[in-house]
Amino acid sequence: MRVIAGSARGRRLIAPSGLATRPLTDRIKESLFSILNPRLADCRFLDLFAGSGSAGIEALSRGAAKAVFVDINEQALRCLRNNLEQCGFADRGHIMRSDVMKCLPRLAVKENGFDIIYADPPFTQPELFEPFMRVMDDCSALLDREGLMIIRSPRGMELPAEFNNLIRCRREQYGESVLHFYQIQEVCAP
């Protein structure tokens, strides 16, 4: 696993050993960040279920001003801290050890809107996806009015296209993963 572009291009990232993590493959990461590229300069990026921090670190490498990483696993967070240090982003990355579902309402009160929110819930816990999306919908103030939220799911799992505040505006499949792109309802073009 490595940073594929930007100021930290080529830096190796470490991932927790012995965990059922699914790091973003270079192919998915390259495709995702090609889509996000016009939004990355000076953006605020939220990486949920962050693991090693691969997505948020890629955003920082490509010009994001700030990234907030949320994960509950201490082993993953140790890797994340190390990855931020090795890439020179410790000053622009903020790590929160917390359950994502409990953290979102607190973040919605504490933080201004994020330009990009990336969520990668564990594929081994499919029961998390829809409740996560409902909490995210309730906390949609976390997403900047023109912002974009991306959730990665396993192929074969269909997420709702529409919630009260969020609507899916794009869906991309890469092998066994699907990226669902959501925006605030009134912003997403029909």
mmCIF file with all atom_site columns, C-alpha atoms in Angstrom:
data_model
loop_
_atom_site.group_PDB
_atom_site.id
_atom_site.type_symbol
_atom_site.label_atom_id
_atom_site.label_alt_id
_atom_site.label_comp_id
_atom_site.label_asym_id
_atom_site.label_entity_id
_atom_site.label_seq_id
_atom_site.pdbx_PDB_ins_code
_atom_site.Cartn_x
_atom_site.Cartn_y
_atom_site.Cartn_z
_atom_site.occupancy
_atom_site.B_iso_or_equiv
_atom_site.pdbx_formal_charge
_atom_site.auth_seq_id
_atom_site.auth_comp_id
_atom_site.auth_asym_id
_atom_site.auth_atom_id
_atom_site.pdbx_PDB_model_num
ATOM 1   C CA . MET A 1 1   ? 0.000   0.000  0.000   1.00 0.00 ? 1   MET A CA 1
ATOM 2   C CA . ARG A 1 2   ? 1.372   3.383  -0.988  1.00 0.00 ? 2   ARG A CA 1
ATOM 3   C CA . VAL A 1 3   ? 0.514   7.008  -1.702  1.00 0.00 ? 3   VAL A CA 1
ATOM 4   C CA . ILE A 1 4   ? 0.004   7.157  -5.466  1.00 0.00 ? 4   ILE A CA 1
ATOM 5   C CA . ALA A 1 5   ? 0.209   10.896 -6.236  1.00 0.00 ? 5   ALA A CA 1
ATOM 6   C CA . GLY A 1 6   ? 1.020   14.310 -4.862  1.00 0.00 ? 6   GLY A CA 1
ATOM 7   C CA . SER A 1 7   ? 3.666   15.518 -2.420  1.00 0.00 ? 7   SER A CA 1
ATOM 8   C CA . ALA A 1 8   ? 4.034   12.121 -0.683  1.00 0.00 ? 8   ALA A CA 1
ATOM 9   C CA . ARG A 1 9   ? 3.908   10.079 -3.890  1.00 0.00 ? 9   ARG A CA 1
ATOM 10  C CA . GLY A 1 10  ? 5.505   6.646  -3.549  1.00 0.00 ? 10  GLY A CA 1
ATOM 11  C CA . ARG A 1 11  ? 5.588   6.630  0.270   1.00 0.00 ? 11  ARG A CA 1
ATOM 12  C CA . ARG A 1 12  ? 4.743   3.225  1.691   1.00 0.00 ? 12  ARG A CA 1
ATOM 13  C CA . LEU A 1 13  ? 1.897   3.030  4.184   1.00 0.00 ? 13  LEU A CA 1
ATOM 14  C CA . ILE A 1 14  ? 1.692   0.398  6.885   1.00 0.00 ? 14  ILE A CA 1
ATOM 15  C CA . ALA A 1 15  ? -1.536  -1.412 7.734   1.00 0.00 ? 15  ALA A CA 1
ATOM 16  C CA . PRO A 1 16  ? -2.476  -3.285 10.886  1.00 0.00 ? 16  PRO A CA 1
ATOM 17  C CA . SER A 1 17  ? -1.418  -6.921 10.808  1.00 0.00 ? 17  SER A CA 1
ATOM 18  C CA . GLY A 1 18  ? -3.839  -9.705 11.580  1.00 0.00 ? 18  GLY A CA 1
ATOM 19  C CA . LEU A 1 19  ? -6.939  -7.611 11.038  1.00 0.00 ? 19  LEU A CA 1
ATOM 20  C CA . ALA A 1 20  ? -9.499  -8.158 8.305   1.00 0.00 ? 20  ALA A CA 1
ATOM 21  C CA . THR A 1 21  ? -8.706  -4.823 6.701   1.00 0.00 ? 21  THR A CA 1
ATOM 22  C CA . ARG A 1 22  ? -9.371  -4.096 3.066   1.00 0.00 ? 22  ARG A CA 1
ATOM 23  C CA . PRO A 1 23  ? -6.967  -1.373 2.061   1.00 0.00 ? 23  PRO A CA 1
ATOM 24  C CA . LEU A 1 24  ? -7.914  0.627  -0.993  1.00 0.00 ? 24  LEU A CA 1
ATOM 25  C CA . THR A 1 25  ? -6.249  -0.967 -3.966  1.00 0.00 ? 25  THR A CA 1
ATOM 26  C CA . ASP A 1 26  ? -4.218  1.325  -6.191  1.00 0.00 ? 26  ASP A CA 1
ATOM 27  C CA . ARG A 1 27  ? -6.835  0.871  -8.929  1.00 0.00 ? 27  ARG A CA 1
ATOM 28  C CA . ILE A 1 28  ? -9.746  1.987  -6.734  1.00 0.00 ? 28  ILE A CA 1
ATOM 29  C CA . LYS A 1 29  ? -7.711  4.780  -5.163  1.00 0.00 ? 29  LYS A CA 1
ATOM 30  C CA . GLU A 1 30  ? -6.591  6.078  -8.557  1.00 0.00 ? 30  GLU A CA 1
ATOM 31  C CA . SER A 1 31  ? -10.149 6.045  -9.921  1.00 0.00 ? 31  SER A CA 1
ATOM 32  C CA . LEU A 1 32  ? -11.616 7.628  -6.795  1.00 0.00 ? 32  LEU A CA 1
ATOM 33  C CA . PHE A 1 33  ? -9.064  10.418 -6.682  1.00 0.00 ? 33  PHE A CA 1
ATOM 34  C CA . SER A 1 34  ? -9.414  11.102 -10.407 1.00 0.00 ? 34  SER A CA 1
ATOM 35  C CA . ILE A 1 35  ? -13.083 11.814 -9.689  1.00 0.00 ? 35  ILE A CA 1
ATOM 36  C CA . LEU A 1 36  ? -12.261 13.877 -6.571  1.00 0.00 ? 36  LEU A CA 1
ATOM 37  C CA . ASN A 1 37  ? -9.270  15.749 -8.020  1.00 0.00 ? 37  ASN A CA 1
ATOM 38  C CA . PRO A 1 38  ? -11.125 18.992 -8.889  1.00 0.00 ? 38  PRO A CA 1
ATOM 39  C CA . ARG A 1 39  ? -12.354 19.205 -5.271  1.00 0.00 ? 39  ARG A CA 1
ATOM 40  C CA . LEU A 1 40  ? -9.104  18.432 -3.420  1.00 0.00 ? 40  LEU A CA 1
ATOM 41  C CA . ALA A 1 41  ? -7.193  21.739 -3.319  1.00 0.00 ? 41  ALA A CA 1
ATOM 42  C CA . ASP A 1 42  ? -7.505  23.161 0.215   1.00 0.00 ? 42  ASP A CA 1
ATOM 43  C CA . CYS A 1 43  ? -10.446 20.897 1.015   1.00 0.00 ? 43  CYS A CA 1
ATOM 44  C CA . ARG A 1 44  ? -11.482 19.554 4.406   1.00 0.00 ? 44  ARG A CA 1
ATOM 45  C CA . PHE A 1 45  ? -11.531 15.730 4.274   1.00 0.00 ? 45  PHE A CA 1
ATOM 46  C CA . LEU A 1 46  ? -13.192 13.358 6.771   1.00 0.00 ? 46  LEU A CA 1
ATOM 47  C CA . ASP A 1 47  ? -11.998 9.723  6.702   1.00 0.00 ? 47  ASP A CA 1
ATOM 48  C CA . LEU A 1 48  ? -14.447 7.463  8.590   1.00 0.00 ? 48  LEU A CA 1
ATOM 49  C CA . PHE A 1 49  ? -13.558 3.882  9.571   1.00 0.00 ? 49  PHE A CA 1
ATOM 50  C CA . ALA A 1 50  ? -10.108 5.171  8.628   1.00 0.00 ? 50  ALA A CA 1
ATOM 51  C CA . GLY A 1 51  ? -7.948  2.120  9.357   1.00 0.00 ? 51  GLY A CA 1
ATOM 52  C CA . SER A 1 52  ? -4.444  2.969  8.140   1.00 0.00 ? 52  SER A CA 1
ATOM 53  C CA . GLY A 1 53  ? -5.657  6.329  6.808   1.00 0.00 ? 53  GLY A CA 1
ATOM 54  C CA . SER A 1 54  ? -4.911  5.574  3.176   1.00 0.00 ? 54  SER A CA 1
ATOM 55  C CA . ALA A 1 55  ? -7.771  7.679  1.752   1.00 0.00 ? 55  ALA A CA 1
ATOM 56  C CA . GLY A 1 56  ? -7.215  10.740 3.954   1.00 0.00 ? 56  GLY A CA 1
ATOM 57  C CA . ILE A 1 57  ? -3.442  10.612 3.479   1.00 0.00 ? 57  ILE A CA 1
ATOM 58  C CA . GLU A 1 58  ? -3.920  10.448 -0.296  1.00 0.00 ? 58  GLU A CA 1
ATOM 59  C CA . ALA A 1 59  ? -6.155  13.541 -0.037  1.00 0.00 ? 59  ALA A CA 1
ATOM 60  C CA . LEU A 1 60  ? -3.507  15.383 2.014   1.00 0.00 ? 60  LEU A CA 1
ATOM 61  C CA . SER A 1 61  ? -0.827  14.404 -0.492  1.00 0.00 ? 61  SER A CA 1
ATOM 62  C CA . ARG A 1 62  ? -2.959  15.857 -3.290  1.00 0.00 ? 62  ARG A CA 1
ATOM 63  C CA . GLY A 1 63  ? -3.546  19.201 -1.588  1.00 0.00 ? 63  GLY A CA 1
ATOM 64  C CA . ALA A 1 64  ? -6.262  18.844 1.056   1.00 0.00 ? 64  ALA A CA 1
ATOM 65  C CA . ALA A 1 65  ? -5.819  21.442 3.798   1.00 0.00 ? 65  ALA A CA 1
ATOM 66  C CA . LYS A 1 66  ? -6.959  19.172 6.633   1.00 0.00 ? 66  LYS A CA 1
ATOM 67  C CA . ALA A 1 67  ? -8.015  15.573 7.213   1.00 0.00 ? 67  ALA A CA 1
ATOM 68  C CA . VAL A 1 68  ? -9.849  14.182 10.228  1.00 0.00 ? 68  VAL A CA 1
ATOM 69  C CA . PHE A 1 69  ? -9.531  10.422 10.746  1.00 0.00 ? 69  PHE A CA 1
ATOM 70  C CA . VAL A 1 70  ? -11.981 8.420  12.877  1.00 0.00 ? 70  VAL A CA 1
ATOM 71  C CA . ASP A 1 71  ? -11.481 4.796  13.899  1.00 0.00 ? 71  ASP A CA 1
ATOM 72  C CA . ILE A 1 72  ? -11.924 2.844  17.109  1.00 0.00 ? 72  ILE A CA 1
ATOM 73  C CA . ASN A 1 73  ? -9.173  0.241  16.726  1.00 0.00 ? 73  ASN A CA 1
ATOM 74  C CA . GLU A 1 74  ? -5.990  1.220  18.555  1.00 0.00 ? 74  GLU A CA 1
ATOM 75  C CA . GLN A 1 75  ? -3.749  -0.984 16.389  1.00 0.00 ? 75  GLN A CA 1
ATOM 76  C CA . ALA A 1 76  ? -5.072  0.714  13.248  1.00 0.00 ? 76  ALA A CA 1
ATOM 77  C CA . LEU A 1 77  ? -4.625  4.138  14.850  1.00 0.00 ? 77  LEU A CA 1
ATOM 78  C CA . ARG A 1 78  ? -0.972  3.376  15.692  1.00 0.00 ? 78  ARG A CA 1
ATOM 79  C CA . CYS A 1 79  ? -0.397  2.588  12.008  1.00 0.00 ? 79  CYS A CA 1
ATOM 80  C CA . LEU A 1 80  ? -2.265  5.751  11.036  1.00 0.00 ? 80  LEU A CA 1
ATOM 81  C CA . ARG A 1 81  ? -0.143  7.932  13.354  1.00 0.00 ? 81  ARG A CA 1
ATOM 82  C CA . ASN A 1 82  ? 3.001   6.390  11.902  1.00 0.00 ? 82  ASN A CA 1
ATOM 83  C CA . ASN A 1 83  ? 1.746   6.904  8.322   1.00 0.00 ? 83  ASN A CA 1
ATOM 84  C CA . LEU A 1 84  ? 0.964   10.574 8.966   1.00 0.00 ? 84  LEU A CA 1
ATOM 85  C CA . GLU A 1 85  ? 4.431   11.119 10.457  1.00 0.00 ? 85  GLU A CA 1
ATOM 86  C CA . GLN A 1 86  ? 6.236   9.275  7.645   1.00 0.00 ? 86  GLN A CA 1
ATOM 87  C CA . CYS A 1 87  ? 4.390   11.314 5.017   1.00 0.00 ? 87  CYS A CA 1
ATOM 88  C CA . GLY A 1 88  ? 4.949   14.625 6.823   1.00 0.00 ? 88  GLY A CA 1
ATOM 89  C CA . PHE A 1 89  ? 1.249   15.275 7.467   1.00 0.00 ? 89  PHE A CA 1
ATOM 90  C CA . ALA A 1 90  ? 1.056   15.066 11.275  1.00 0.00 ? 90  ALA A CA 1
ATOM 91  C CA . ASP A 1 91  ? 0.261   18.784 11.467  1.00 0.00 ? 91  ASP A CA 1
ATOM 92  C CA . ARG A 1 92  ? -2.652  18.529 8.984   1.00 0.00 ? 92  ARG A CA 1
ATOM 93  C CA . GLY A 1 93  ? -4.151  15.248 10.185  1.00 0.00 ? 93  GLY A CA 1
ATOM 94  C CA . HIS A 1 94  ? -6.344  15.024 13.282  1.00 0.00 ? 94  HIS A CA 1
ATOM 95  C CA . ILE A 1 95  ? -7.021  11.534 14.690  1.00 0.00 ? 95  ILE A CA 1
ATOM 96  C CA . MET A 1 96  ? -10.079 10.660 16.777  1.00 0.00 ? 96  MET A CA 1
ATOM 97  C CA . ARG A 1 97  ? -10.367 7.308  18.519  1.00 0.00 ? 97  ARG A CA 1
ATOM 98  C CA . SER A 1 98  ? -14.091 6.734  18.607  1.00 0.00 ? 98  SER A CA 1
ATOM 99  C CA . ASP A 1 99  ? -16.967 4.598  17.410  1.00 0.00 ? 99  ASP A CA 1
ATOM 100 C CA . VAL A 1 100 ? -17.962 6.292  14.139  1.00 0.00 ? 100 VAL A CA 1
ATOM 101 C CA . MET A 1 101 ? -21.706 6.050  14.831  1.00 0.00 ? 101 MET A CA 1
ATOM 102 C CA . LYS A 1 102 ? -21.319 7.800  18.204  1.00 0.00 ? 102 LYS A CA 1
ATOM 103 C CA . CYS A 1 103 ? -18.790 10.297 16.883  1.00 0.00 ? 103 CYS A CA 1
ATOM 104 C CA . LEU A 1 104 ? -20.847 11.688 13.986  1.00 0.00 ? 104 LEU A CA 1
ATOM 105 C CA . PRO A 1 105 ? -23.375 13.652 16.086  1.00 0.00 ? 105 PRO A CA 1
ATOM 106 C CA . ARG A 1 106 ? -20.526 15.164 18.155  1.00 0.00 ? 106 ARG A CA 1
ATOM 107 C CA . LEU A 1 107 ? -18.595 16.068 15.020  1.00 0.00 ? 107 LEU A CA 1
ATOM 108 C CA . ALA A 1 108 ? -21.699 17.657 13.462  1.00 0.00 ? 108 ALA A CA 1
ATOM 109 C CA . VAL A 1 109 ? -21.854 20.069 16.408  1.00 0.00 ? 109 VAL A CA 1
ATOM 110 C CA . LYS A 1 110 ? -18.096 20.672 16.661  1.00 0.00 ? 110 LYS A CA 1
ATOM 111 C CA . GLU A 1 111 ? -16.929 20.914 13.026  1.00 0.00 ? 111 GLU A CA 1
ATOM 112 C CA . ASN A 1 112 ? -17.897 23.068 10.068  1.00 0.00 ? 112 ASN A CA 1
ATOM 113 C CA . GLY A 1 113 ? -18.880 21.174 6.946   1.00 0.00 ? 113 GLY A CA 1
ATOM 114 C CA . PHE A 1 114 ? -16.385 18.869 5.259   1.00 0.00 ? 114 PHE A CA 1
ATOM 115 C CA . ASP A 1 115 ? -15.874 19.145 1.511   1.00 0.00 ? 115 ASP A CA 1
ATOM 116 C CA . ILE A 1 116 ? -15.352 15.397 1.167   1.00 0.00 ? 116 ILE A CA 1
ATOM 117 C CA . ILE A 1 117 ? -16.370 12.579 3.501   1.00 0.00 ? 117 ILE A CA 1
ATOM 118 C CA . TYR A 1 118 ? -15.065 9.084  2.766   1.00 0.00 ? 118 TYR A CA 1
ATOM 119 C CA . ALA A 1 119 ? -16.471 6.104  4.684   1.00 0.00 ? 119 ALA A CA 1
ATOM 120 C CA . ASP A 1 120 ? -15.218 2.525  4.490   1.00 0.00 ? 120 ASP A CA 1
ATOM 121 C CA . PRO A 1 121 ? -17.210 0.433  6.994   1.00 0.00 ? 121 PRO A CA 1
ATOM 122 C CA . PRO A 1 122 ? -15.966 -3.127 7.583   1.00 0.00 ? 122 PRO A CA 1
ATOM 123 C CA . PHE A 1 123 ? -17.292 -5.491 4.926   1.00 0.00 ? 123 PHE A CA 1
ATOM 124 C CA . THR A 1 124 ? -17.414 -8.181 7.641   1.00 0.00 ? 124 THR A CA 1
ATOM 125 C CA . GLN A 1 125 ? -20.193 -6.199 9.370   1.00 0.00 ? 125 GLN A CA 1
ATOM 126 C CA . PRO A 1 126 ? -22.823 -5.636 6.657   1.00 0.00 ? 126 PRO A CA 1
ATOM 127 C CA . GLU A 1 127 ? -25.379 -4.743 9.327   1.00 0.00 ? 127 GLU A CA 1
ATOM 128 C CA . LEU A 1 128 ? -23.476 -1.450 9.883   1.00 0.00 ? 128 LEU A CA 1
ATOM 129 C CA . PHE A 1 129 ? -24.032 0.040  6.451   1.00 0.00 ? 129 PHE A CA 1
ATOM 130 C CA . GLU A 1 130 ? -27.663 1.131  6.502   1.00 0.00 ? 130 GLU A CA 1
ATOM 131 C CA . PRO A 1 131 ? -27.616 2.384  10.134  1.00 0.00 ? 131 PRO A CA 1
ATOM 132 C CA . PHE A 1 132 ? -24.413 4.285  9.327   1.00 0.00 ? 132 PHE A CA 1
ATOM 133 C CA . MET A 1 133 ? -26.114 5.906  6.334   1.00 0.00 ? 133 MET A CA 1
ATOM 134 C CA . ARG A 1 134 ? -29.116 6.888  8.458   1.00 0.00 ? 134 ARG A CA 1
ATOM 135 C CA . VAL A 1 135 ? -26.880 8.492  11.106  1.00 0.00 ? 135 VAL A CA 1
ATOM 136 C CA . MET A 1 136 ? -24.909 10.200 8.334   1.00 0.00 ? 136 MET A CA 1
ATOM 137 C CA . ASP A 1 137 ? -28.167 11.472 6.844   1.00 0.00 ? 137 ASP A CA 1
ATOM 138 C CA . ASP A 1 138 ? -29.201 12.833 10.258  1.00 0.00 ? 138 ASP A CA 1
ATOM 139 C CA . CYS A 1 139 ? -25.770 14.488 10.533  1.00 0.00 ? 139 CYS A CA 1
ATOM 140 C CA . SER A 1 140 ? -25.721 15.760 6.954   1.00 0.00 ? 140 SER A CA 1
ATOM 141 C CA . ALA A 1 141 ? -24.661 19.184 8.293   1.00 0.00 ? 141 ALA A CA 1
ATOM 142 C CA . LEU A 1 142 ? -21.201 17.572 8.452   1.00 0.00 ? 142 LEU A CA 1
ATOM 143 C CA . LEU A 1 143 ? -21.159 17.741 4.668   1.00 0.00 ? 143 LEU A CA 1
ATOM 144 C CA . ASP A 1 144 ? -20.550 21.127 3.090   1.00 0.00 ? 144 ASP A CA 1
ATOM 145 C CA . ARG A 1 145 ? -23.489 22.254 0.949   1.00 0.00 ? 145 ARG A CA 1
ATOM 146 C CA . GLU A 1 146 ? -21.507 21.500 -2.230  1.00 0.00 ? 146 GLU A CA 1
ATOM 147 C CA . GLY A 1 147 ? -19.695 18.549 -0.618  1.00 0.00 ? 147 GLY A CA 1
ATOM 148 C CA . LEU A 1 148 ? -19.496 14.908 -1.590  1.00 0.00 ? 148 LEU A CA 1
ATOM 149 C CA . MET A 1 149 ? -19.770 11.811 0.589   1.00 0.00 ? 149 MET A CA 1
ATOM 150 C CA . ILE A 1 150 ? -18.419 8.499  -0.673  1.00 0.00 ? 150 ILE A CA 1
ATOM 151 C CA . ILE A 1 151 ? -19.111 5.148  0.949   1.00 0.00 ? 151 ILE A CA 1
ATOM 152 C CA . ARG A 1 152 ? -17.369 1.942  -0.122  1.00 0.00 ? 152 ARG A CA 1
ATOM 153 C CA . SER A 1 153 ? -19.452 -1.232 0.058   1.00 0.00 ? 153 SER A CA 1
ATOM 154 C CA . PRO A 1 154 ? -19.058 -4.830 -1.078  1.00 0.00 ? 154 PRO A CA 1
ATOM 155 C CA . ARG A 1 155 ? -20.415 -5.720 -4.506  1.00 0.00 ? 155 ARG A CA 1
ATOM 156 C CA . GLY A 1 156 ? -23.895 -7.167 -4.164  1.00 0.00 ? 156 GLY A CA 1
ATOM 157 C CA . MET A 1 157 ? -24.880 -4.880 -1.288  1.00 0.00 ? 157 MET A CA 1
ATOM 158 C CA . GLU A 1 158 ? -27.323 -2.270 -2.479  1.00 0.00 ? 158 GLU A CA 1
ATOM 159 C CA . LEU A 1 159 ? -27.484 0.940  -0.496  1.00 0.00 ? 159 LEU A CA 1
ATOM 160 C CA . PRO A 1 160 ? -30.548 3.199  -0.681  1.00 0.00 ? 160 PRO A CA 1
ATOM 161 C CA . ALA A 1 161 ? -30.342 5.791  -3.447  1.00 0.00 ? 161 ALA A CA 1
ATOM 162 C CA . GLU A 1 162 ? -32.086 8.432  -1.388  1.00 0.00 ? 162 GLU A CA 1
ATOM 163 C CA . PHE A 1 163 ? -32.468 9.472  2.239   1.00 0.00 ? 163 PHE A CA 1
ATOM 164 C CA . ASN A 1 164 ? -34.110 12.536 3.803   1.00 0.00 ? 164 ASN A CA 1
ATOM 165 C CA . ASN A 1 165 ? -31.112 14.798 3.169   1.00 0.00 ? 165 ASN A CA 1
ATOM 166 C CA . LEU A 1 166 ? -28.727 12.790 0.981   1.00 0.00 ? 166 LEU A CA 1
ATOM 167 C CA . ILE A 1 167 ? -29.141 11.415 -2.515  1.00 0.00 ? 167 ILE A CA 1
ATOM 168 C CA . ARG A 1 168 ? -26.830 9.157  -4.485  1.00 0.00 ? 168 ARG A CA 1
ATOM 169 C CA . CYS A 1 169 ? -25.557 10.926 -7.585  1.00 0.00 ? 169 CYS A CA 1
ATOM 170 C CA . ARG A 1 170 ? -23.040 8.350  -8.811  1.00 0.00 ? 170 ARG A CA 1
ATOM 171 C CA . ARG A 1 171 ? -22.140 4.674  -8.372  1.00 0.00 ? 171 ARG A CA 1
ATOM 172 C CA . GLU A 1 172 ? -18.907 3.023  -9.551  1.00 0.00 ? 172 GLU A CA 1
ATOM 173 C CA . GLN A 1 173 ? -17.993 -0.673 -9.298  1.00 0.00 ? 173 GLN A CA 1
ATOM 174 C CA . TYR A 1 174 ? -14.389 -1.903 -9.043  1.00 0.00 ? 174 TYR A CA 1
ATOM 175 C CA . GLY A 1 175 ? -14.090 -5.676 -8.703  1.00 0.00 ? 175 GLY A CA 1
ATOM 176 C CA . GLU A 1 176 ? -15.558 -6.635 -5.328  1.00 0.00 ? 176 GLU A CA 1
ATOM 177 C CA . SER A 1 177 ? -16.033 -3.006 -4.202  1.00 0.00 ? 177 SER A CA 1
ATOM 178 C CA . VAL A 1 178 ? -18.622 -0.380 -5.060  1.00 0.00 ? 178 VAL A CA 1
ATOM 179 C CA . LEU A 1 179 ? -18.228 3.345  -4.433  1.00 0.00 ? 179 LEU A CA 1
ATOM 180 C CA . HIS A 1 180 ? -21.483 5.216  -3.791  1.00 0.00 ? 180 HIS A CA 1
ATOM 181 C CA . PHE A 1 181 ? -21.331 9.024  -4.134  1.00 0.00 ? 181 PHE A CA 1
ATOM 182 C CA . TYR A 1 182 ? -23.887 11.105 -2.225  1.00 0.00 ? 182 TYR A CA 1
ATOM 183 C CA . GLN A 1 183 ? -24.648 14.818 -2.092  1.00 0.00 ? 183 GLN A CA 1
ATOM 184 C CA . ILE A 1 184 ? -27.141 17.010 -0.280  1.00 0.00 ? 184 ILE A CA 1
ATOM 185 C CA . GLN A 1 185 ? -30.504 16.476 -2.036  1.00 0.00 ? 185 GLN A CA 1
ATOM 186 C CA . GLU A 1 186 ? -31.093 19.981 -3.399  1.00 0.00 ? 186 GLU A CA 1
ATOM 187 C CA . VAL A 1 187 ? -27.550 20.192 -4.816  1.00 0.00 ? 187 VAL A CA 1
ATOM 188 C CA . CYS A 1 188 ? -27.409 16.936 -6.794  1.00 0.00 ? 188 CYS A CA 1
ATOM 189 C CA . ALA A 1 189 ? -28.468 17.467 -10.395 1.00 0.00 ? 189 ALA A CA 1
ATOM 190 C CA . PRO A 1 190 ? -31.214 15.111 -11.634 1.00 0.00 ? 190 PRO A CA 1
#
